[in-house]
Coordinates of C-alpha atoms and ligand atoms in Angstrom, one line a residue:
Chain A
M109 CA 0.0 0.0 0.0
L110 CA 1.2 3.5 -0.8
P111 CA 2.8 5.3 2.2
A112 CA 0.9 8.4 1.2
R113 CA -2.4 6.6 1.6
Q114 CA -1.3 5.2 4.9
A115 CA -0.3 8.7 6.1
M116 CA -3.7 10.0 5.0
L117 CA -5.5 7.3 7.0
I118 CA -3.4 8.1 10.0
A119 CA -4.2 11.8 9.7
Y120 CA -7.8 10.9 9.3
S121 CA -7.9 8.8 12.4
T122 CA -5.9 11.1 14.7
G123 CA -7.0 14.4 13.1
I124 CA -10.4 14.4 11.4
L125 CA -12.1 11.8 13.6
W126 CA -10.7 13.5 16.7
L127 CA -12.0 16.8 15.5
Q128 CA -15.4 15.4 14.8
R129 CA -15.6 14.1 18.3
N130 CA -14.0 17.3 19.9
P131 CA -14.9 20.2 17.7
M132 CA -14.1 22.6 20.6
S133 CA -10.5 21.7 20.5
L134 CA -10.3 23.4 17.1
V135 CA -11.4 26.6 18.7
F136 CA -8.6 26.5 21.3
T137 CA -5.8 25.6 18.8
A138 CA -7.1 28.2 16.4
I139 CA -6.9 31.0 18.9
S140 CA -3.5 30.6 20.5
P141 CA -1.3 31.8 17.6
F142 CA -3.0 35.1 17.8
S143 CA -2.1 36.0 21.3
L144 CA 1.3 37.6 20.5
L145 CA -0.1 39.2 17.4
F146 CA -2.8 40.8 19.5
V147 CA -0.4 42.1 22.1
L148 CA 2.1 43.5 19.5
F149 CA -0.7 45.1 17.6
V150 CA -2.1 46.8 20.6
V151 CA 1.3 47.9 22.0
S152 CA 2.6 49.3 18.7
G153 CA -0.7 50.9 17.9
G154 CA -1.0 48.9 14.7
Q155 CA 2.5 49.9 13.4
Y156 CA 4.1 46.6 14.0
V157 CA 1.4 44.5 12.5
H158 CA 3.3 43.2 9.5
L159 CA 6.2 41.8 11.5
A160 CA 3.7 40.5 14.1
V161 CA 1.8 38.5 11.4
A162 CA 5.0 37.1 9.9
G163 CA 6.3 36.2 13.4
S164 CA 3.0 34.6 14.4
L165 CA 2.9 32.5 11.3
V166 CA 6.4 31.2 11.9
M167 CA 5.7 30.6 15.6
A168 CA 2.5 28.7 14.8
L169 CA 4.4 26.4 12.4
V170 CA 7.2 25.9 14.9
G171 CA 4.5 25.1 17.4
Y172 CA 2.9 22.5 15.2
G173 CA 6.2 20.7 14.7
L174 CA 6.8 20.7 18.4
A175 CA 3.3 19.6 19.2
L176 CA 3.9 16.7 16.8
G177 CA 6.8 15.8 19.0
Q178 CA 4.7 16.0 22.1
D179 CA 1.9 13.9 20.5
I180 CA 4.4 11.3 19.4
S181 CA 5.9 11.0 22.9
F182 CA 2.5 10.7 24.3
Y183 CA 1.4 8.1 21.8
K184 CA 4.5 6.2 22.6
T185 CA 4.7 6.2 26.4
E186 CA 1.1 6.6 27.4
Y187 CA -0.8 4.6 24.7
K188 CA 1.9 2.3 23.4
I189 CA 0.4 3.1 20.0
Q190 CA 3.9 3.5 18.5
D191 CA 4.6 -0.1 19.6
I192 CA 1.7 -1.2 17.4
F193 CA 2.9 0.8 14.5
V194 CA 6.5 -0.3 14.8
A195 CA 5.5 -4.0 14.5
S196 CA 3.5 -3.3 11.4
P197 CA 4.3 -2.4 7.7
V198 CA 4.0 1.3 8.5
S199 CA 7.4 3.0 8.2
P200 CA 8.5 5.7 10.7
L201 CA 8.4 8.4 8.0
T202 CA 4.8 7.5 7.1
Y203 CA 3.8 7.5 10.8
M204 CA 5.5 10.9 11.1
M205 CA 3.8 12.2 8.0
G206 CA 0.4 11.1 9.1
L207 CA 0.7 12.7 12.5
A208 CA 2.2 15.9 11.0
L209 CA -0.8 16.1 8.6
S210 CA -3.1 15.8 11.5
E211 CA -1.3 18.6 13.3
L212 CA -1.6 20.7 10.1
L213 CA -5.3 20.0 10.1
F214 CA -5.6 21.4 13.7
G215 CA -3.6 24.4 12.6
L216 CA -5.6 25.1 9.5
P217 CA -8.0 27.7 10.8
A218 CA -5.2 29.8 12.3
L219 CA -2.9 29.3 9.3
T220 CA -5.7 30.3 6.9
V221 CA -6.4 33.5 8.8
L222 CA -2.7 34.4 9.1
A223 CA -2.1 33.6 5.4
V224 CA -5.0 35.7 4.4
L225 CA -3.6 38.5 6.4
V226 CA -0.2 38.1 4.6
V227 CA -1.9 38.3 1.2
Y228 CA -4.1 41.2 2.3
F229 CA -1.1 43.2 3.5
G230 CA 1.0 42.2 0.5
G231 CA -1.8 43.3 -1.8
S232 CA -1.1 40.8 -4.5
L233 CA -2.5 37.3 -5.2
L234 CA 0.7 36.5 -7.1
T235 CA 2.5 36.0 -3.8
I236 CA 0.2 33.0 -2.9
P237 CA 2.4 30.2 -4.3
L238 CA 5.5 31.7 -2.6
L239 CA 3.5 31.9 0.7
I240 CA 2.2 28.4 0.5
S241 CA 5.5 26.9 -0.4
S242 CA 7.2 28.7 2.5
I243 CA 4.5 27.5 4.9
L244 CA 4.9 23.9 3.7
L245 CA 8.7 24.0 3.8
L246 CA 8.7 25.2 7.4
W247 CA 5.9 22.8 8.4
G248 CA 7.9 19.9 6.9
S249 CA 11.2 20.7 8.6
M250 CA 9.6 21.5 11.9
S251 CA 7.6 18.3 11.9
A252 CA 10.7 16.2 11.1
M253 CA 12.5 18.0 13.8
G254 CA 9.7 17.4 16.3
F255 CA 9.6 13.7 15.4
F256 CA 13.4 13.4 15.8
I257 CA 13.6 15.2 19.1
S258 CA 10.6 13.3 20.6
S259 CA 11.9 9.9 19.7
H260 CA 15.0 10.7 21.8
M261 CA 13.0 11.8 24.8
L262 CA 11.6 9.0 26.9
H263 CA 10.3 11.0 29.8
M264 CA 7.4 13.3 29.4
R265 CA 8.5 15.8 32.0
N266 CA 11.8 16.2 30.2
A267 CA 9.9 16.6 26.9
T268 CA 8.1 19.7 27.9
Q269 CA 11.3 21.5 29.0
V270 CA 13.1 20.6 25.8
I271 CA 10.2 21.7 23.7
S272 CA 9.9 25.1 25.3
F273 CA 13.7 25.5 25.0
V274 CA 13.5 24.7 21.2
N275 CA 10.6 27.1 20.9
V276 CA 12.8 29.9 22.3
I277 CA 15.7 29.0 20.0
L278 CA 13.6 29.0 16.9
A279 CA 10.7 31.4 17.4
V280 CA 11.7 33.9 20.1
L281 CA 15.4 34.8 19.9
P282 CA 16.0 34.9 16.1
P283 CA 14.6 37.7 14.0
V284 CA 11.2 36.2 13.6
F285 CA 9.1 38.9 15.2
Y286 CA 11.5 41.7 14.5
S287 CA 13.6 42.7 11.4
V288 CA 16.9 41.0 10.9
T289 CA 18.3 44.4 9.9
T290 CA 18.2 45.6 13.5
L291 CA 20.9 43.1 14.4
P292 CA 24.6 43.8 14.3
D293 CA 26.5 42.0 11.5
S294 CA 27.8 39.1 13.6
L295 CA 24.4 38.3 15.1
R296 CA 22.8 38.7 11.6
Y297 CA 25.0 36.1 10.1
L298 CA 24.3 33.8 13.1
S299 CA 20.6 34.2 12.6
Y300 CA 20.9 33.3 8.9
A301 CA 21.8 29.8 10.2
V302 CA 18.4 29.5 11.7
P303 CA 15.7 28.3 9.3
T304 CA 12.9 30.4 10.9
T305 CA 14.8 33.6 10.2
H306 CA 14.4 32.9 6.5
A307 CA 10.8 31.9 6.8
S308 CA 10.0 35.1 8.6
I309 CA 11.9 37.2 6.0
M310 CA 9.9 35.5 3.2
F311 CA 6.6 36.3 4.9
Q312 CA 7.8 39.8 5.5
A313 CA 8.8 40.1 1.8
T314 CA 5.5 38.8 0.7
M315 CA 3.8 41.6 2.6
G316 CA 6.1 44.1 0.9
L317 CA 8.5 44.8 3.7
P318 CA 12.1 45.4 2.5
V319 CA 14.5 42.5 2.7
P320 CA 18.1 42.9 3.9
A321 CA 20.6 43.7 1.1
D322 CA 22.6 40.5 1.7
W323 CA 19.6 38.3 1.5
S324 CA 17.9 36.8 -1.5
L325 CA 14.9 34.5 -2.0
G326 CA 17.1 31.8 -3.4
F327 CA 19.3 32.0 -0.3
G328 CA 16.2 31.7 2.0
F329 CA 14.9 28.8 0.1
A330 CA 18.3 27.1 0.0
V331 CA 18.7 27.3 3.7
Q332 CA 15.2 26.0 4.4
V333 CA 15.4 23.2 1.9
A334 CA 18.7 22.2 3.5
Y335 CA 17.0 22.1 6.9
L336 CA 14.1 20.1 5.5
V337 CA 16.3 17.5 3.9
G338 CA 18.5 17.4 7.0
F339 CA 15.7 16.9 9.5
V340 CA 14.0 14.4 7.3
A341 CA 17.2 12.5 6.9
L342 CA 17.7 12.6 10.7
A343 CA 14.1 11.5 11.3
K344 CA 14.6 8.7 8.8
T345 CA 17.9 7.3 10.0
K346 CA 18.4 8.5 13.5
A347 CA 15.0 8.8 15.1
I348 CA 14.4 5.9 17.5
W349 CA 11.8 3.6 16.0
R350 CA 12.9 0.2 17.0
E351 CA 14.3 0.7 20.5
T352 CA 17.8 -0.3 21.4
Chain B
M578 CA 8.8 -23.7 9.3
L579 CA 9.4 -22.4 12.8
A580 CA 7.4 -19.4 14.0
I581 CA 10.2 -18.2 16.2
Q582 CA 13.8 -19.4 16.5
A583 CA 15.9 -17.7 19.2
G584 CA 19.6 -18.5 19.5
H585 CA 21.5 -17.3 22.5
V586 CA 19.5 -14.1 22.8
S587 CA 20.6 -11.7 25.4
K588 CA 19.4 -8.2 26.3
V589 CA 21.0 -5.7 28.6
Y590 CA 19.1 -2.4 28.7
K591 CA 21.1 0.7 28.6
G592 CA 22.1 1.7 32.1
S593 CA 21.0 -1.5 33.6
P594 CA 23.6 -3.7 35.4
Y595 CA 21.6 -6.9 34.9
P596 CA 20.7 -8.6 31.7
A597 CA 16.9 -8.7 31.2
L598 CA 17.5 -11.8 29.1
S599 CA 20.5 -14.0 29.1
D600 CA 21.4 -16.6 26.6
V601 CA 17.8 -17.5 25.7
S602 CA 17.5 -20.2 23.0
L603 CA 14.0 -21.2 22.0
E604 CA 12.0 -22.7 19.1
A605 CA 8.3 -22.1 18.6
E606 CA 6.6 -24.3 16.0
S607 CA 4.3 -22.5 13.7
G608 CA 0.6 -23.1 14.0
Q609 CA 0.8 -23.3 17.7
V610 CA 0.3 -21.3 20.8
F611 CA 3.6 -20.7 22.4
T612 CA 3.4 -19.3 25.9
L613 CA 5.9 -17.5 28.1
L614 CA 5.4 -17.6 31.8
G615 CA 7.4 -15.9 34.5
R616 CA 7.3 -13.6 37.4
N617 CA 7.1 -9.8 37.1
G618 CA 10.3 -8.6 35.5
A619 CA 11.3 -12.1 34.3
G620 CA 11.9 -10.8 30.8
K621 CA 8.7 -11.9 29.0
T622 CA 7.9 -8.5 27.5
T623 CA 11.6 -8.0 26.6
F624 CA 11.6 -11.3 24.6
V625 CA 8.2 -10.5 22.9
R626 CA 9.4 -7.1 21.9
I627 CA 12.6 -8.4 20.4
C628 CA 10.7 -10.9 18.4
A629 CA 8.2 -8.3 17.3
T630 CA 10.9 -6.1 15.9
Q631 CA 10.2 -3.4 18.5
L632 CA 13.4 -3.8 20.4
M633 CA 17.0 -4.8 19.5
P634 CA 18.6 -7.7 21.2
T635 CA 22.1 -7.0 22.6
S636 CA 23.4 -10.3 21.2
G637 CA 22.1 -13.5 19.7
T638 CA 20.1 -14.4 16.7
I639 CA 16.4 -14.2 16.3
R640 CA 14.4 -15.6 13.4
V641 CA 10.7 -14.9 13.0
L642 CA 8.8 -17.0 10.4
G643 CA 12.1 -17.9 8.9
L644 CA 13.3 -14.2 8.6
D645 CA 16.0 -12.5 10.5
A646 CA 14.2 -10.2 12.9
V647 CA 17.0 -7.7 12.9
K648 CA 18.2 -7.6 9.3
Q649 CA 14.8 -8.4 7.7
A650 CA 12.6 -6.5 10.1
R651 CA 10.6 -4.9 7.3
Q652 CA 9.6 -8.3 5.9
V653 CA 8.8 -9.6 9.3
R654 CA 6.5 -6.6 10.0
D655 CA 4.3 -7.5 7.1
L656 CA 3.6 -10.8 8.8
I657 CA 2.9 -10.0 12.4
S658 CA 0.4 -8.3 14.6
V659 CA 0.8 -7.2 18.3
V660 CA -1.1 -6.4 21.5
P661 CA 1.5 -4.5 23.5
Q662 CA 1.4 -4.8 27.3
E663 CA -0.4 -1.9 28.9
G664 CA -1.5 -0.4 25.6
R665 CA -4.5 1.9 25.5
P666 CA -6.9 3.0 22.8
L667 CA -7.0 6.7 21.8
R668 CA -9.5 8.5 24.0
A669 CA -11.7 10.1 21.4
L670 CA -11.9 7.2 19.0
T671 CA -14.5 4.4 19.1
P672 CA -13.9 0.6 18.9
W673 CA -15.1 0.8 15.3
D674 CA -12.6 3.6 14.5
H675 CA -9.8 1.7 16.0
V676 CA -10.3 -1.7 14.3
Y677 CA -11.6 -0.4 10.9
N678 CA -8.9 2.3 10.4
W679 CA -6.2 0.0 11.6
L680 CA -7.3 -2.6 9.0
R681 CA -7.3 0.1 6.3
I682 CA -3.9 1.4 7.3
R683 CA -2.6 -2.2 7.1
G684 CA -3.8 -2.3 3.5
E685 CA -7.3 -3.9 3.7
G686 CA -9.9 -2.7 1.2
K687 CA -13.0 -0.8 2.5
E688 CA -15.6 -3.6 2.2
R689 CA -13.4 -6.3 3.6
A690 CA -12.3 -4.1 6.4
K691 CA -15.9 -3.4 7.3
E692 CA -16.7 -7.1 7.4
K693 CA -13.8 -8.0 9.5
T694 CA -14.4 -5.1 11.9
E695 CA -17.9 -6.2 12.4
T696 CA -17.0 -9.9 12.9
M697 CA -14.3 -9.1 15.4
L698 CA -16.3 -6.5 17.4
R699 CA -19.2 -8.9 17.6
R700 CA -17.0 -11.7 18.6
L701 CA -15.5 -9.7 21.5
E702 CA -18.8 -8.3 22.5
L703 CA -17.8 -4.8 21.6
W704 CA -20.5 -4.4 18.9
D705 CA -23.0 -2.5 21.1
A706 CA -20.2 -0.2 22.2
R707 CA -18.8 0.3 18.7
T708 CA -19.7 4.0 18.5
R709 CA -18.6 4.9 22.1
P710 CA -15.4 6.9 22.5
A711 CA -12.7 4.9 24.2
M712 CA -12.7 7.3 27.1
N713 CA -16.2 6.1 28.0
L714 CA -15.4 2.5 27.9
S715 CA -14.6 0.4 30.9
G716 CA -11.0 -0.8 31.5
G717 CA -11.7 -4.3 30.2
M718 CA -13.4 -3.0 27.1
K719 CA -10.5 -0.8 26.3
Q720 CA -8.2 -3.8 26.5
K721 CA -10.5 -5.7 24.2
V722 CA -10.3 -2.9 21.7
L723 CA -6.6 -3.5 21.4
V724 CA -7.1 -7.3 21.1
A725 CA -9.7 -6.7 18.4
M726 CA -7.3 -4.5 16.4
A727 CA -4.5 -7.0 16.5
M728 CA -6.7 -10.1 15.8
A729 CA -8.6 -8.6 13.0
V730 CA -5.4 -8.3 11.0
D731 CA -4.4 -11.0 8.5
A732 CA -1.1 -11.8 10.0
Q733 CA 0.8 -15.1 10.4
L734 CA 2.1 -14.5 13.9
L735 CA 0.3 -12.8 16.7
F736 CA 2.1 -11.4 19.7
L737 CA -0.2 -11.2 22.8
D738 CA 1.5 -9.7 25.8
E739 CA -1.0 -10.2 28.7
P740 CA -4.0 -9.8 26.4
T741 CA -6.6 -10.7 28.9
I742 CA -5.5 -8.5 31.8
G743 CA -8.4 -7.0 33.5
L744 CA -11.0 -9.0 31.5
D745 CA -14.0 -10.6 33.2
P746 CA -14.2 -14.4 33.0
V747 CA -16.7 -14.3 30.1
S748 CA -14.6 -11.9 28.1
R749 CA -11.5 -13.9 28.7
R750 CA -13.2 -16.9 27.2
Q751 CA -14.2 -14.9 24.2
V752 CA -10.6 -14.0 23.7
W753 CA -9.5 -17.6 24.2
S754 CA -12.0 -18.7 21.6
A755 CA -10.6 -16.1 19.1
I756 CA -7.1 -17.4 19.9
K757 CA -8.2 -20.9 19.1
D758 CA -9.7 -19.9 15.8
W759 CA -6.6 -18.1 14.9
K760 CA -4.6 -21.2 15.5
A761 CA -7.1 -23.3 13.7
Q762 CA -6.2 -21.4 10.6
G763 CA -2.7 -22.6 10.9
R764 CA -1.4 -19.3 12.3
S765 CA 0.9 -18.9 15.2
I766 CA 0.8 -17.1 18.6
L767 CA 3.3 -16.0 21.1
L768 CA 1.4 -15.4 24.4
T769 CA 2.4 -14.1 27.8
T770 CA 0.1 -14.4 30.7
H771 CA 0.0 -14.5 34.5
Y772 CA -3.2 -16.6 34.4
M773 CA -2.2 -20.3 34.7
D774 CA -5.7 -21.5 33.7
E775 CA -5.3 -19.5 30.5
A776 CA -1.9 -20.9 29.8
E777 CA -3.2 -24.4 30.5
V778 CA -6.2 -24.1 28.2
L779 CA -4.4 -22.4 25.3
S780 CA -0.8 -23.5 25.2
D781 CA 0.8 -26.1 23.0
H782 CA 4.2 -25.3 24.4
L783 CA 5.1 -23.4 27.5
V784 CA 8.3 -21.8 28.6
I785 CA 9.0 -20.6 32.1
I786 CA 11.6 -17.9 32.4
D787 CA 13.0 -16.6 35.5
R788 CA 15.4 -13.6 35.7
G789 CA 16.0 -13.7 32.0
K790 CA 16.8 -17.4 31.8
V791 CA 14.7 -20.3 30.6
V792 CA 14.1 -22.6 33.6
A793 CA 11.7 -25.1 32.1
Q794 CA 9.7 -25.8 29.0
G795 CA 7.5 -28.3 27.4
T796 CA 3.8 -29.1 27.1
V797 CA 1.5 -28.8 30.1
S798 CA 2.0 -32.4 31.0
D799 CA 5.7 -32.2 30.5
L800 CA 5.8 -29.4 33.0
R801 CA 3.7 -31.2 35.5
K802 CA 6.4 -33.8 35.7
V803 CA 8.8 -31.2 36.9
I804 CA 7.4 -31.6 40.4
P805 CA 8.6 -35.0 41.7
H806 CA 5.1 -35.8 43.1
N807 CA 2.0 -36.0 41.0
T808 CA -0.7 -35.4 43.5
R809 CA -1.7 -32.5 45.7
V810 CA -3.6 -32.9 48.9
D811 CA -4.8 -29.8 50.8
I812 CA -5.8 -30.5 54.4
A813 CA -7.3 -28.0 56.9
K814 CA -4.6 -26.9 59.3
D815 CA -6.6 -27.1 62.5
G816 CA -4.1 -28.6 65.0
L817 CA -2.1 -30.4 62.4
D818 CA 1.5 -29.6 62.2
A819 CA 3.6 -29.7 59.0
D820 CA 6.1 -32.1 60.5
A821 CA 3.5 -34.7 61.0
L822 CA 2.7 -34.6 57.3
S823 CA 6.2 -34.4 55.9
A824 CA 6.5 -38.2 55.9
Y825 CA 4.0 -38.2 53.0
G826 CA 5.6 -35.7 50.8
S827 CA 6.7 -32.1 50.6
V828 CA 4.5 -29.8 52.7
T829 CA 3.8 -26.1 52.2
D830 CA 1.4 -23.7 53.9
T831 CA -1.0 -22.2 51.4
G832 CA -1.6 -19.3 53.7
A833 CA -5.4 -19.9 53.6
G834 CA -5.7 -22.1 56.6
M835 CA -4.6 -25.2 54.6
L836 CA -1.5 -27.3 54.5
R837 CA -0.6 -28.5 51.0
V838 CA 1.1 -31.8 50.6
F839 CA 2.7 -32.8 47.3
A840 CA 2.7 -36.6 47.4
F841 CA 2.6 -39.7 45.3
E842 CA -0.8 -41.2 44.6
S843 CA 0.2 -44.1 46.9
A844 CA 0.2 -41.8 49.9
V845 CA -3.2 -40.3 49.2
R846 CA -5.1 -43.0 50.9
E847 CA -3.3 -42.7 54.1
L848 CA -3.5 -38.9 54.0
S849 CA -7.2 -39.0 53.5
E850 CA -7.7 -41.5 56.3
L851 CA -5.7 -39.3 58.6
A852 CA -7.9 -36.3 57.7
I853 CA -11.1 -38.2 58.1
R854 CA -9.9 -39.5 61.5
R855 CA -9.3 -36.0 62.7
N856 CA -12.4 -34.7 61.1
L857 CA -10.5 -32.3 58.8
S858 CA -11.7 -31.2 55.4
F859 CA -9.4 -32.1 52.6
T860 CA -9.2 -32.0 48.8
V861 CA -7.2 -34.1 46.4
S862 CA -6.2 -33.0 43.0
P863 CA -3.5 -33.5 40.4
V864 CA -0.6 -31.1 40.4
T865 CA -1.5 -28.0 38.5
L866 CA 0.5 -25.6 36.3
D867 CA 0.2 -23.1 39.2
D868 CA 2.0 -25.5 41.5
V869 CA 4.7 -26.1 38.9
F870 CA 5.2 -22.3 38.5
V871 CA 5.5 -21.7 42.2
Y872 CA 7.7 -24.7 42.6
L873 CA 10.1 -23.5 39.9
V874 CA 10.2 -19.7 40.4
G875 CA 8.5 -19.1 43.7
K876 CA 11.4 -19.4 46.0
M877 CA 11.5 -16.3 48.2
E878 CA 14.6 -14.3 47.9
V879 CA 15.8 -14.0 51.4
N880 CA 19.6 -14.0 51.6
E881 CA 20.6 -13.9 48.0
S882 CA 23.4 -11.6 46.9
Ligands
ATP1776 N1 13.1 0.1 28.9 C1 13.7 -0.5 29.9 N2 14.9 0.0 30.4 C2 15.5 -0.6 31.4 N3 15.2 -1.8 32.0 C3 14.0 -2.3 31.5 C4 13.3 -1.7 30.5 N4 12.2 -2.5 30.3 C5 12.3 -3.6 31.1 N5 13.4 -3.5 31.9 C6 13.9 -4.4 32.9 O1 14.0 -5.7 32.3 C7 13.6 -6.7 33.1 C8 12.5 -7.5 32.4 O2 11.4 -6.7 32.1 P1 10.2 -7.3 31.3 O3 9.3 -6.1 31.1 O4 10.7 -8.0 30.1 O5 9.5 -8.3 32.3 P2 8.1 -9.1 32.2 O6 8.5 -10.5 32.4 O7 7.4 -8.7 31.0 O8 7.4 -8.6 33.5 P3 5.8 -8.4 33.8 O9 5.2 -9.7 34.1 O10 5.8 -7.5 35.0 O11 5.2 -7.7 32.6 C9 13.0 -6.0 34.4 O12 14.0 -6.1 35.3 C10 12.8 -4.6 34.0 O13 13.0 -3.8 35.0
MG1777 MG1 5.6 -7.8 30.6

């Protein structure tokens, strides 16, 4: 059977069926990405809204990848569901894809609203393909990262700490909610090593904000694709599937 | 073909000073129920998980259905199905969701998956609860959902790690009957259980492991012969002392106001006469698997280093 089909069925079971039974959970997951956006909007009197939208979009996607990691830890330790999947024809990447799709499903309302805002501020429908590909790229690499990290964390308590730490590293410290140009050179180069920096710049660019002189779309894509490939390769080869 | 062939399998968990399994060599015939017995922590789950490609052995070889469970794990995974120990169904999903979607994920077509789901849910008496989210099911029903998922699958070898834990006596028998049907189709089962009656009813071959080592194996009647005596006489304790009985066989205190004498049939007559004379209630029965288990692995650890 095609892995893609298996992944869809996993997403259907853990995402759509779950939502059918708990529609309220969609409301909660839909609202949370807007909290920082709201604060920044109010504090800056609306001035900061473009950066806040770009940042919120990046942070939401990082959040879905990390939530995937949490779900996977939970399915593994609390439900032993992963044990059932390991001893079956489903491959680890298929399992990961299935759960990542279901995470995306939960995020869909918020992502849609944020994406619509990006297009609205950008003022051009032509930017939609760029926007969607940036979203998918970041979603893919963050999911693979979440899967990889979670498979190495056996204890749930530890998991929560690692996850908030990674969230800070990827969504708070680097120029995700602020412009990379405000950083001194050395820090700017450092932040170029972080995939979320590029995702944020792409969203900012889509909304018509200026991009740094030493940055280009190709560069941004290249770094993000490199992270995607890297994390997927890590997830495929180094994530713990069969325990040792 | 052998369902399982383990050669000198050992497992030392990371950070653990003791091996969970040491030098285990076993052969399970296909088309049979192969049962592992052992105390808590004996290594049953460890062995099952190594065979089911969920855990790597530290050393040794393990072949499952003729395939190398380490190097050919992917091929093995097409042929097996598992009920993990202490698994739980997902809270929001119903028994139907679990079984049907699992069959679909494992490659079954829609119609066939529906049929099989219905058959299995009816069989384990989950049909009336098929649309109830797992969080609203009782503990035993949740366990049955996992059994239903595993047993609905078309696999050659089924791993059942304490599948009937928490089930009522009727439900247990439903699972037993499903296990027998599975076997009747020529398919194999590796079972672990703490219920000796279950082991006795289902097993073609039993292995008792203790602290990671095989201490005995064979059919139920082979294992019965492990105890030198073949009969068990329980006599009410009132006023009797164990020494008075030790002439007839080995005596233990059951802890329930009875003394238990393992004796040869020839001594039974004298023992029963003694009990009647003293007006004590007594029962005579053949040695059970339970007795064998306690005899082999039940020694209390008092002064062991
Ligand atoms: N993940 C693990 N890490 C370290 N040690 C472990 C791990 N899993 C099991 N052990 C140890 O290995 C030994 C065997 O455990 P195992 O789970 O195989 O026992 P079991 O026979 O299935 O017991 P039970 O009847 O209680 O299920 C035990 O001493 C246990 O503490
Ligand atoms: Mg166990």
